[in-house]
Coordinates of C-alpha atoms in Angstrom, one line a residue:
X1 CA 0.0 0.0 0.0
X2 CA 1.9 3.1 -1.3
X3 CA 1.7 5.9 1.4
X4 CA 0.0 9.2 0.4
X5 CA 0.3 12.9 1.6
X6 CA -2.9 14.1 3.4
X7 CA -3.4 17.4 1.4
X8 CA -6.5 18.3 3.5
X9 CA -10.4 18.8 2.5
X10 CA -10.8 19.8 -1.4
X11 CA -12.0 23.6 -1.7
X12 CA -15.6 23.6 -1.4
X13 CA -17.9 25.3 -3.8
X14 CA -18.0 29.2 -3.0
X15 CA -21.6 30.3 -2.4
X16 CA -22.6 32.9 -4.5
X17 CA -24.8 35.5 -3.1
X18 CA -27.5 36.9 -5.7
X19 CA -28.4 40.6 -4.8
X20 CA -31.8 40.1 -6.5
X21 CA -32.9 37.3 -4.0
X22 CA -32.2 39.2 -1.5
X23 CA -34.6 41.9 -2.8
X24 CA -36.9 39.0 -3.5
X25 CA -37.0 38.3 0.1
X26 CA -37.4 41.6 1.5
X27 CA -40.4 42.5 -1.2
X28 CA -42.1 39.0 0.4
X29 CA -41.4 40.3 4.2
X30 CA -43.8 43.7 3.3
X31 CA -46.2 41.8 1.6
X32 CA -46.9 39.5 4.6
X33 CA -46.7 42.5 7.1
X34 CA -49.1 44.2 4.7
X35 CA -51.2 41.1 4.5
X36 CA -51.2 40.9 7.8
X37 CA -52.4 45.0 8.6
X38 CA -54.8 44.6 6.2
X39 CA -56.4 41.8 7.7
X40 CA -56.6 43.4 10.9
X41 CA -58.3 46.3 10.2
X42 CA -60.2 45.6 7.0
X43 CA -62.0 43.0 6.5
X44 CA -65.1 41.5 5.2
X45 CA -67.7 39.2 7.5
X46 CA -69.6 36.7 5.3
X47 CA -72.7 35.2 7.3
X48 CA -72.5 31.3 6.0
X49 CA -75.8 29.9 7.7
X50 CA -78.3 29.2 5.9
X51 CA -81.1 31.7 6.6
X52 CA -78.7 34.1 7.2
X53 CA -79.7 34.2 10.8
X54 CA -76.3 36.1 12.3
X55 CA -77.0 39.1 9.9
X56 CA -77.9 42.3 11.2
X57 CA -80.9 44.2 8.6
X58 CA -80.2 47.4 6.0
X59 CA -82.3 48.9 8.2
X60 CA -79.8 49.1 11.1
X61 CA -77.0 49.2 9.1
X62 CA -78.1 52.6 7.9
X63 CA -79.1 53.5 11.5
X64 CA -75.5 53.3 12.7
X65 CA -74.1 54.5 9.9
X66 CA -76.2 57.6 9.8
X67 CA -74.6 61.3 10.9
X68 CA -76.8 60.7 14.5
X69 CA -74.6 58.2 15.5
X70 CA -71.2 58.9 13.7
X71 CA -71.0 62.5 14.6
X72 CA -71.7 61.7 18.2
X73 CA -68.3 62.6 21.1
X74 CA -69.0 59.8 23.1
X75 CA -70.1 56.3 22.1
X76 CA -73.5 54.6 22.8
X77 CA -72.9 51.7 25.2
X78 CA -74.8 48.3 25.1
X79 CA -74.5 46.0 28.1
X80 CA -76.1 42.9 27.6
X81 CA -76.8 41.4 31.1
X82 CA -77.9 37.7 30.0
X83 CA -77.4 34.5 31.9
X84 CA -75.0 32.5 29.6
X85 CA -77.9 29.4 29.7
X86 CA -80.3 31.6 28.1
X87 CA -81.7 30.6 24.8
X88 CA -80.3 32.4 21.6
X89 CA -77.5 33.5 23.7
X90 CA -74.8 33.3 21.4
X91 CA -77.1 34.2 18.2
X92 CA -77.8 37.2 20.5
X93 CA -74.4 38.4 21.3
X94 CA -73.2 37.7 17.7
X95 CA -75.7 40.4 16.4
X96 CA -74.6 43.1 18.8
X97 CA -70.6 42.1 17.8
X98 CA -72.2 43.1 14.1
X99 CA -73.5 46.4 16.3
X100 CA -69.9 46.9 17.3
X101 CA -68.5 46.4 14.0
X102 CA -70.8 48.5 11.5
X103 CA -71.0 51.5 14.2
X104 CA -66.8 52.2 14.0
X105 CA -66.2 52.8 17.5
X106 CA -69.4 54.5 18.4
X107 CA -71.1 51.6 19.4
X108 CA -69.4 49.9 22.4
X109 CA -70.7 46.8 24.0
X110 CA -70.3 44.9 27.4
X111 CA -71.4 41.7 28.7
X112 CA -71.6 40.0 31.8
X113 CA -73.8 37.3 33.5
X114 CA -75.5 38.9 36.7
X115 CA -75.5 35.5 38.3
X116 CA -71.7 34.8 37.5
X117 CA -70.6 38.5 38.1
X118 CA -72.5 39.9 41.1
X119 CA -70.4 42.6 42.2
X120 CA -70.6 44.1 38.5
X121 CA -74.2 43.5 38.7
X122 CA -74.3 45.9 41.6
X123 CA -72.3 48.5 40.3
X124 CA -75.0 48.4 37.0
X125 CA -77.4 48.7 39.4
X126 CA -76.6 51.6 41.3
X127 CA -76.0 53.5 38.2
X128 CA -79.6 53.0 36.6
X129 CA -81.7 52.1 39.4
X130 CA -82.3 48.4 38.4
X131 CA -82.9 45.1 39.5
X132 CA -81.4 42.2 37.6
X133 CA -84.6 39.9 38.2
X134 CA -84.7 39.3 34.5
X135 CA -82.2 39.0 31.6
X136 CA -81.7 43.0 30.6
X137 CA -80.3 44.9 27.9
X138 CA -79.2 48.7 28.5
X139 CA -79.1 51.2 26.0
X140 CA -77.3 54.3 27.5
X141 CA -76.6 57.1 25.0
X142 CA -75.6 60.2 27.3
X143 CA -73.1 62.2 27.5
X144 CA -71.5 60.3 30.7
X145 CA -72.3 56.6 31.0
X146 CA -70.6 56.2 34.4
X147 CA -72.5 58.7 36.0
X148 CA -76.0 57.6 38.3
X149 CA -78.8 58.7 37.1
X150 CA -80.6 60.9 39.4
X151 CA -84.0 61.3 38.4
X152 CA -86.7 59.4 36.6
X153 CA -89.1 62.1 37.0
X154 CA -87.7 65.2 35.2
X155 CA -88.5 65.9 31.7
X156 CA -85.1 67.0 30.7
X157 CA -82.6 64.7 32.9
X158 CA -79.9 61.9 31.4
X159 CA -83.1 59.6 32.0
X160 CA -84.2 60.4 28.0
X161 CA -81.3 59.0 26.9
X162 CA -81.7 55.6 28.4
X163 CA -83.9 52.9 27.7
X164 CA -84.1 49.3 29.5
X165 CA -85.5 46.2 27.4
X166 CA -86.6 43.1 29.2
X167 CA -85.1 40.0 27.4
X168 CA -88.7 38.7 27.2
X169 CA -88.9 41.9 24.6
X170 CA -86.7 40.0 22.6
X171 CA -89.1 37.0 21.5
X172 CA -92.2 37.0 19.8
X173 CA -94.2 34.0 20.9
X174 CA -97.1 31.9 19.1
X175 CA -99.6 30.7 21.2
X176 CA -100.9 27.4 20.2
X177 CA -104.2 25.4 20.0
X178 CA -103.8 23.7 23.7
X179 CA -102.9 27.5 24.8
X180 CA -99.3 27.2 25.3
X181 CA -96.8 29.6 23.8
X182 CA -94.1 28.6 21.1
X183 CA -90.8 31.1 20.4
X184 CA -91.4 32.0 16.6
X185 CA -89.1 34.9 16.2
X186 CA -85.7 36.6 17.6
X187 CA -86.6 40.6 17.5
X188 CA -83.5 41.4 19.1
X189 CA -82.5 43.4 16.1
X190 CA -85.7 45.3 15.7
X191 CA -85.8 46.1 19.7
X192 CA -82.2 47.1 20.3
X193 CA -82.1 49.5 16.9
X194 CA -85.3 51.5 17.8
X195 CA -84.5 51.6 21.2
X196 CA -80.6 53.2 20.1
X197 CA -83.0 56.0 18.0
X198 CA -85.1 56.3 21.2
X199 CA -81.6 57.4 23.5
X200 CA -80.0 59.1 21.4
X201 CA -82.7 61.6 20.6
X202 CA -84.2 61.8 24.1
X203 CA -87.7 62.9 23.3
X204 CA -90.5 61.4 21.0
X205 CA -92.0 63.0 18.1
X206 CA -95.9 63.3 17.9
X207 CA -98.8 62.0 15.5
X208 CA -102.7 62.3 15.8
X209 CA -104.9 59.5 15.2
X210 CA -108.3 60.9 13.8
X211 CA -111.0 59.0 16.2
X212 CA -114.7 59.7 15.8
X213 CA -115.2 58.6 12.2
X214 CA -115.1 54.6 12.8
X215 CA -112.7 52.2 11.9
X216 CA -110.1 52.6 14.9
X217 CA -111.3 54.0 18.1
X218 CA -109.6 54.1 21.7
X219 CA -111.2 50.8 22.9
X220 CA -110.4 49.0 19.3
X221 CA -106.9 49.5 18.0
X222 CA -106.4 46.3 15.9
X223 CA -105.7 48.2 12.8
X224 CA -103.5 50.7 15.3
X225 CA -100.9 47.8 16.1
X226 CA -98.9 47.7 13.1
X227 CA -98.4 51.1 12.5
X228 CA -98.0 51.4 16.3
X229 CA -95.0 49.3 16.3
X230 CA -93.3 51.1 13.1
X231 CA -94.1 54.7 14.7
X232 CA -92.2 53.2 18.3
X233 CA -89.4 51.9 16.1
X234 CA -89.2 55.7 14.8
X235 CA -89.4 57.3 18.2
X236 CA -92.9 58.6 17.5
X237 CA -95.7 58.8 20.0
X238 CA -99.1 58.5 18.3
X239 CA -102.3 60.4 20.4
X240 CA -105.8 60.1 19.5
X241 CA -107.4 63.5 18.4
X242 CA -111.3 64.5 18.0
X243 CA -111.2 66.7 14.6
X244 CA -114.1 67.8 15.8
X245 CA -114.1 69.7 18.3
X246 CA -110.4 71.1 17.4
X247 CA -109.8 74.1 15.5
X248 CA -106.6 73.4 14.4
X249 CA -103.9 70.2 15.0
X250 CA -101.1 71.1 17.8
X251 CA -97.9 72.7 16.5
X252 CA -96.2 69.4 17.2
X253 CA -97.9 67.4 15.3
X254 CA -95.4 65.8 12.6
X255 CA -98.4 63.6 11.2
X256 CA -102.0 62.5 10.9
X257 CA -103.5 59.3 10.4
X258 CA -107.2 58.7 9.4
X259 CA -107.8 54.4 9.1
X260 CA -110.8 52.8 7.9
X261 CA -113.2 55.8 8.0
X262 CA -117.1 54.9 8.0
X263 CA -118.2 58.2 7.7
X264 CA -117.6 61.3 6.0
X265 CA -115.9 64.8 7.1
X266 CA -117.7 68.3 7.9
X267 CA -116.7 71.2 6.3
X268 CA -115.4 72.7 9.2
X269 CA -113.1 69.0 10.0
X270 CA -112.0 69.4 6.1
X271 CA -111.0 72.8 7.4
X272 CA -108.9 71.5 9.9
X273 CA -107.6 68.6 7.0
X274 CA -106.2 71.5 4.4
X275 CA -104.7 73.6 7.0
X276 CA -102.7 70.9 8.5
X277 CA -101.9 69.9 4.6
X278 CA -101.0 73.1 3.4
X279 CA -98.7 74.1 6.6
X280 CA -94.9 74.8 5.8
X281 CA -92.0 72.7 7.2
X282 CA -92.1 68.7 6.9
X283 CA -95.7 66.9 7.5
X284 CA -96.5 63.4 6.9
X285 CA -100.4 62.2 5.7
X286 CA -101.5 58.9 6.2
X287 CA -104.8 57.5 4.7
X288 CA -106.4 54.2 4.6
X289 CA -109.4 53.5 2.9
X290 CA -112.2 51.2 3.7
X291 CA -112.8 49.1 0.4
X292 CA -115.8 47.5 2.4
X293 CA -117.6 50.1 2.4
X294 CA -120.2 50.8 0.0
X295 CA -121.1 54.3 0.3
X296 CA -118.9 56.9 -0.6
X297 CA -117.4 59.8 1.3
X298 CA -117.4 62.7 -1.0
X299 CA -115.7 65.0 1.0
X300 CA -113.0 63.3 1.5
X301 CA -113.1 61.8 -1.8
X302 CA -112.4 65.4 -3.2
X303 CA -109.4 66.0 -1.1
X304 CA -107.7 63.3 -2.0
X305 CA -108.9 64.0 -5.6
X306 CA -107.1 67.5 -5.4
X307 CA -104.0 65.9 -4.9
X308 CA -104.0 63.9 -7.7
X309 CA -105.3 60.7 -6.2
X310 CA -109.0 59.1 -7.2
X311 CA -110.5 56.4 -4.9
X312 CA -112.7 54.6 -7.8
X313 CA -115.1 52.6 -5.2
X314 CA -115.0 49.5 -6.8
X315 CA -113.0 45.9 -5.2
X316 CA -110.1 44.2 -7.2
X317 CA -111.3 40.4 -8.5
X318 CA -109.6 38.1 -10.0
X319 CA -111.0 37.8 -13.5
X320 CA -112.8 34.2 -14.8
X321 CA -114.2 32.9 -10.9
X322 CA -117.5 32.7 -9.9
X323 CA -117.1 33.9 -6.9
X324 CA -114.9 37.2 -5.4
X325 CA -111.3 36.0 -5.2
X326 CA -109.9 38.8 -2.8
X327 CA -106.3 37.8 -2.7
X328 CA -104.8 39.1 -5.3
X329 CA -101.0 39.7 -6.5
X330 CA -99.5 42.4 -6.6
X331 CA -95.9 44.2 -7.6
X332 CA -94.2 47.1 -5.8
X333 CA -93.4 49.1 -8.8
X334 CA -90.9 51.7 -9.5
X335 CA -91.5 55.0 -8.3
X336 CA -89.8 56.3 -4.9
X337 CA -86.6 56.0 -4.5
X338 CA -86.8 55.3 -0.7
X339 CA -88.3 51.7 -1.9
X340 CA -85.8 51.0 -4.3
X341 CA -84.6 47.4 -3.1
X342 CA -88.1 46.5 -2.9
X343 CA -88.6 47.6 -7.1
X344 CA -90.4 44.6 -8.7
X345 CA -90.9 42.2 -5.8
X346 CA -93.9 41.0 -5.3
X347 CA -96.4 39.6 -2.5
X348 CA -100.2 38.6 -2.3
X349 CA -102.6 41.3 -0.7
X350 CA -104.8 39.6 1.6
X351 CA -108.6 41.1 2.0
X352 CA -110.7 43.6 -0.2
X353 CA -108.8 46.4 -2.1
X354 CA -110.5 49.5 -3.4
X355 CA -108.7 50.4 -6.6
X356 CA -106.9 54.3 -7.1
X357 CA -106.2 56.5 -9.9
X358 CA -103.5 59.1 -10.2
X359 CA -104.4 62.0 -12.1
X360 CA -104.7 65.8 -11.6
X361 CA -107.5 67.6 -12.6
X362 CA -105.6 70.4 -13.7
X363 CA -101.6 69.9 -14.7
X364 CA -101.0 73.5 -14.3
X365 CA -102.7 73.8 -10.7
X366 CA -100.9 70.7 -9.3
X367 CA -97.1 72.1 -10.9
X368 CA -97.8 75.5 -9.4
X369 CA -98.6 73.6 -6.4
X370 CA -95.3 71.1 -6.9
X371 CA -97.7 67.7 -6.5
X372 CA -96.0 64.6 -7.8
X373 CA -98.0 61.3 -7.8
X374 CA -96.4 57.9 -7.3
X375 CA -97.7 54.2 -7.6
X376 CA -96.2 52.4 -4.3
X377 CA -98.5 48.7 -5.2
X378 CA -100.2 47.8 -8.4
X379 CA -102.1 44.5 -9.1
X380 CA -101.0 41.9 -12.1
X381 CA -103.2 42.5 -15.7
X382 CA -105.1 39.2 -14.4
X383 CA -107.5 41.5 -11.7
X384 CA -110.0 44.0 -12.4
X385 CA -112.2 46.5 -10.5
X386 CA -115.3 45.9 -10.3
X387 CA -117.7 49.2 -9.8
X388 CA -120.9 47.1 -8.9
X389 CA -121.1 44.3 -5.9
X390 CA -122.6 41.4 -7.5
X391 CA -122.9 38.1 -5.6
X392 CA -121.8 36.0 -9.0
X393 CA -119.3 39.1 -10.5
X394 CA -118.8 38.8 -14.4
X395 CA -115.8 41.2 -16.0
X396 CA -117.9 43.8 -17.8
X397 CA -115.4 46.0 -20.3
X398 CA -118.2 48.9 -20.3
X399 CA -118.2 49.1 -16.6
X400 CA -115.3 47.6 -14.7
X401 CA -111.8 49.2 -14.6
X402 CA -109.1 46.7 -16.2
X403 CA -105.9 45.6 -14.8
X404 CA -103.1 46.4 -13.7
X405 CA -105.0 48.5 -11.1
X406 CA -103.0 50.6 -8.6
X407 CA -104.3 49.8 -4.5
X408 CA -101.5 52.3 -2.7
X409 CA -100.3 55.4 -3.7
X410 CA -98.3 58.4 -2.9
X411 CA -97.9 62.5 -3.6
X412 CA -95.9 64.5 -2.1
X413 CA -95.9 68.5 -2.2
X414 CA -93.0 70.8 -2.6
X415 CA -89.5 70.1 -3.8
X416 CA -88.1 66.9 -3.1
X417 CA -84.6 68.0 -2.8
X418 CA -85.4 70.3 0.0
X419 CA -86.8 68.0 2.8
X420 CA -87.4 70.0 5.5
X421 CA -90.4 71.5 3.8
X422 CA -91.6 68.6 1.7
X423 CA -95.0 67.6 2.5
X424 CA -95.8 63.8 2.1
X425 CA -99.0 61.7 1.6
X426 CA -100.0 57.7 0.8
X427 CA -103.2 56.1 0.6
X428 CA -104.3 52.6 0.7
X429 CA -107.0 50.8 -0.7
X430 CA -106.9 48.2 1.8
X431 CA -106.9 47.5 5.6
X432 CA -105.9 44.1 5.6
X433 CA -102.2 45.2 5.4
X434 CA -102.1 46.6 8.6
X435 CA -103.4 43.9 10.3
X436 CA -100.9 42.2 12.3
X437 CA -102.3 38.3 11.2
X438 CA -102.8 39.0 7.4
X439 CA -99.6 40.9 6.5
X440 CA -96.0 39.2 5.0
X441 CA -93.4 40.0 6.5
X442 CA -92.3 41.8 2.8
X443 CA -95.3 44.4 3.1
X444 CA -94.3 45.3 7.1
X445 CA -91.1 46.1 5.7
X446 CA -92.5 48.0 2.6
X447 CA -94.9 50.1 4.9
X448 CA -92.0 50.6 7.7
X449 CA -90.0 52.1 4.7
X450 CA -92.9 54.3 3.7
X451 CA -93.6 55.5 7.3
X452 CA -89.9 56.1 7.5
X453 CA -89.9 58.4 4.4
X454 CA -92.7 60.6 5.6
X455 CA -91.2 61.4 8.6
X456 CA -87.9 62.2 6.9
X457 CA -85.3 59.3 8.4
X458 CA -84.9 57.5 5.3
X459 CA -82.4 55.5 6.5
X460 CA -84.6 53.4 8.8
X461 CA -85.8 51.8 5.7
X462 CA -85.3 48.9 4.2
X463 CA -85.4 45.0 4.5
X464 CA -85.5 43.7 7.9
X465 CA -83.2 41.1 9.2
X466 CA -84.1 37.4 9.5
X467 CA -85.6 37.0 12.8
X468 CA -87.7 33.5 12.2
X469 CA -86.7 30.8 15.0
X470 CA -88.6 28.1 13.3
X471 CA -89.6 27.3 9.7
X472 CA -93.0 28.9 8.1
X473 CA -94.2 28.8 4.6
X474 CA -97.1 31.3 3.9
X475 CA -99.5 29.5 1.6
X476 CA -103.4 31.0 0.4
X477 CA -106.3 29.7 0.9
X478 CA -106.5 27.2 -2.0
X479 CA -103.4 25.9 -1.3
X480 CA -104.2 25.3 2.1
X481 CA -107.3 23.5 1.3
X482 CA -105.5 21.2 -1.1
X483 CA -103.2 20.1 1.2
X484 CA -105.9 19.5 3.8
X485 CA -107.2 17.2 1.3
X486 CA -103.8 15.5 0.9
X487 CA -103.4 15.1 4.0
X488 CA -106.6 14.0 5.6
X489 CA -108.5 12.4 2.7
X490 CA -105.7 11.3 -0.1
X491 CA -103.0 10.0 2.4
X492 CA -104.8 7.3 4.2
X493 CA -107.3 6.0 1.4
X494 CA -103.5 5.0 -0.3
X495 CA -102.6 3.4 3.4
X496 CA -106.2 1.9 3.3
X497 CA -105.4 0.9 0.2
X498 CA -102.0 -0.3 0.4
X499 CA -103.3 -2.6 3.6
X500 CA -106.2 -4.2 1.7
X501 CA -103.4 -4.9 -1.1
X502 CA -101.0 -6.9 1.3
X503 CA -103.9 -8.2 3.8
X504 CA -105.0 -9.7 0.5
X505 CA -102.1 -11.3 -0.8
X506 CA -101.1 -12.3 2.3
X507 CA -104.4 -14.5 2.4
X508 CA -104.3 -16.1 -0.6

């Protein structure tokens, strides 16, 4: 073995350093810290359920987004005092997070369980004068949230800008056949954002319901519910007045409301009607008619006529039945901007409808006057109106109106670009609307838009959020008789049938 000189390791391979991966490498540390603040602060939520149940509505998301709440010093606080075994509880807290979220920083939020956290529970306690008997949510919009309030009785103390909701306010129950009650709905959403427009503008608005004329009194409000909860939802208090014996409607009043009237106005109460019309500033009008009613009220027939709207008397059937077919389907159609995401939907109008025709005696009177007529629901071509209440009806071209017939309508007066002295009207040719059993959930949302353009907060309308805790399919009444038949008639002759079939093979 020859012997060999150790010469030591061969020269490894130099490394060669590329300038350009080292930019490579610094350009990919900025994009990941970029990434990264991007994420934090910007970002998009997506709600992934199904019915879409964690989403907050348009409604409030236009609420909190509004100059009342974004030009506000000090933040509106939410404490949500909820036993963590409630039911909902985290579909509940999730939806105020959204609160939190959509109001950038103006909308704080704090939770706590009273039965967990009893010292806090005090502290809350002493500050608002409460007793955490009940799951509670407080909605504190002053100036100072730490500070006791010291008074509940004077007009103008920090007590205007608070309001306390019972969790029970949160549920709207079903009561069922055997007289128990069923959760149907979450209204969490609906009770916190009205009650957030409640604090932070302290005292309520006023509108007069017109009592004396039938149709709504003080001891039957049915008709009164619907629009009651859409006028609480806008911080508006509604009062009965007797036209009359007034001379004139209350400085305050913002509005006026006549439902369902079964008889027609003095003079001296049409009086009353013009001046409160005709006054400057912002004033809403509110009219719905009775279609059930057979004679006519020509006196208030002809005010509504002078502003470009013509109750025809008649009830919308649908065409080729023998008998009257009052549901009937209708469209929103394009007109108002305010109902814009509801353009072209459509729903099915429950209950008689008195048809309505827009047109102005004279063009040049109603543009001196700046009166602009809009359709706000209009029936499909297969309805008409008929003008004379047969018990068998027949379409009569000479006689009844044709379809598409127009059952709600609105005029406004004055310049729509200057809405502080923009006067505002609708009409409805039906009753059944407001009715808290027959209306979709579609047409509460439509009229809550409406009510929220007359009195000027267009951004409390909209769609409203899911709020549905079980399953419900609206069906008519044809529908609902065919599947009674199904059901109790068509279902067991087949497991009659199927029996006798297997009883009989069986036996042979």
């Amino acid at each position: 073995m020859s012997k060999k000189t150790y010469t030591g390791h061969p020269d490894a391979r130099k490394m060669k350093y590329n300038p350009l991966a080292w930019v490579n490498l610094v350009l990919l540390a900025i994009i990941v810290i970029a990434c990264n603040y991007i994420g934090c602060n910007e970002y998009a939520r997506r709600d992934l359920s199904q019915d879409q149940r964690y989403t907050i509505s348009d409604r409030t998301v236009n609420v909190l987004s509004s100059e009342r709440i974004q030009k506000r010093d000090t933040p509106v606080r939410i404490i949500f005092a909820f036993k963590r075994s409630t039911p909902n509880y985290n579909r509940m807290y999730s939806l105020l997070e959204e609160y939190k979220r959509v109001g950038k920083g103006k909308i704080e939020i704090e939770r706590f369980d009273p039965m967990r956290q009893p010292n806090r529970a005090r502290e809350i306690s002493q500050i608002y004068g409460v007793e955490f008997k009940q799951d509670l949510c407080i909605i504190d919009a002053r100036k100072d949230p730490n500070a006791p309030i010291k008074t509940f009785e004077e007009r103008h103390s920090d007590r205007q800008h608070v309001r306390i909701r019972p969790g029970t306010s949160f549920i709207k129950y079903e009561t069922l056949p055997d007289e128990s009650r069923r959760a149907v709905a979450l209204m969490m959403d609906e009770v916190v954002c009205s009650a957030i427009t409640e604090a932070v503008e302290g005292e309520m608005r006023h509108m007069y319901v017109v009592e004396g004329k039938g149709g709504v009194s003080r001891d039957d409000q049915t008709l009164l519910e619907s629009i009651g909860n859409i006028t609480n939802a806008l911080n508006i208090q509604l009062s009965w007045v007797d036209i009359a014996n007034t001379e004139k409607l209350p400085d305050n009043a913002e509005g006026l409301i006549i439902i369902s009237p079964l008889s027609d106005f003095t003079d001296k109460e049409m009086t009353v009607l013009r001046e409160f019309w005709e006054r400057e500033g912002r004033n809403a009008f509110f009219v719905a008619l009775n279609p059930g009613l057979e004679q006519k009220l020509p006196r208030l027939y002809r005010f509504l006529r002078e502003q470009g709207i013509r109750p025809n008397c008649d009830r919308v059937l649908l065409r080729d039945r023998k008998r009257a077919y009052y549901d009937i389907s209708a469209v929103f159609p394009k007109g108002l901007n305010c109902t814009k995401s509801f353009w072209n939907g459509t729903t099915l109008v429950e209950g008689q409808c008195m048809s309505l025709t827009l047109e102005h005696g004279d063009e040049n009177a109603a543009a001196l006057r700046k009166l602009s007529s809009y359709p706000l629901l209009m029936s499909t071509a297969a309805y008409y109106g008929e003008t004379r209440r047969d018990l068998e009806p027949v379409f009569t071209p000479d006689e009844d109106r044709e379809g598409p017939l127009c059952l709600a309508a609105a005029v406004t007066r004055g310049n729509p670009r200057d809405p502080n002295n923009l006067a505002t009207m609708v009409v409805l040719g039906n009753t059944d609307m407001l009715s808290k059993e027959n209306a979709k959930t579609e047409q509460r949302d439509y009229m809550h838009t409406l009510w929220a353009w007359m009195c000027s907060r267009p951004e409390y309308g909209g769609k409203s959020a899911n709020q549905d805790l079980t399953m419900k399919i609206d069906l008519n009444r044809h529908t609902r008789s065919a599947l009674e038949n199904i059901t109790l008639i068509f279902m067991p002759l087949c497991a009659f049938l199927i029996a006798i079939f297997i009883w009989n093979t069986r036996r042979h």
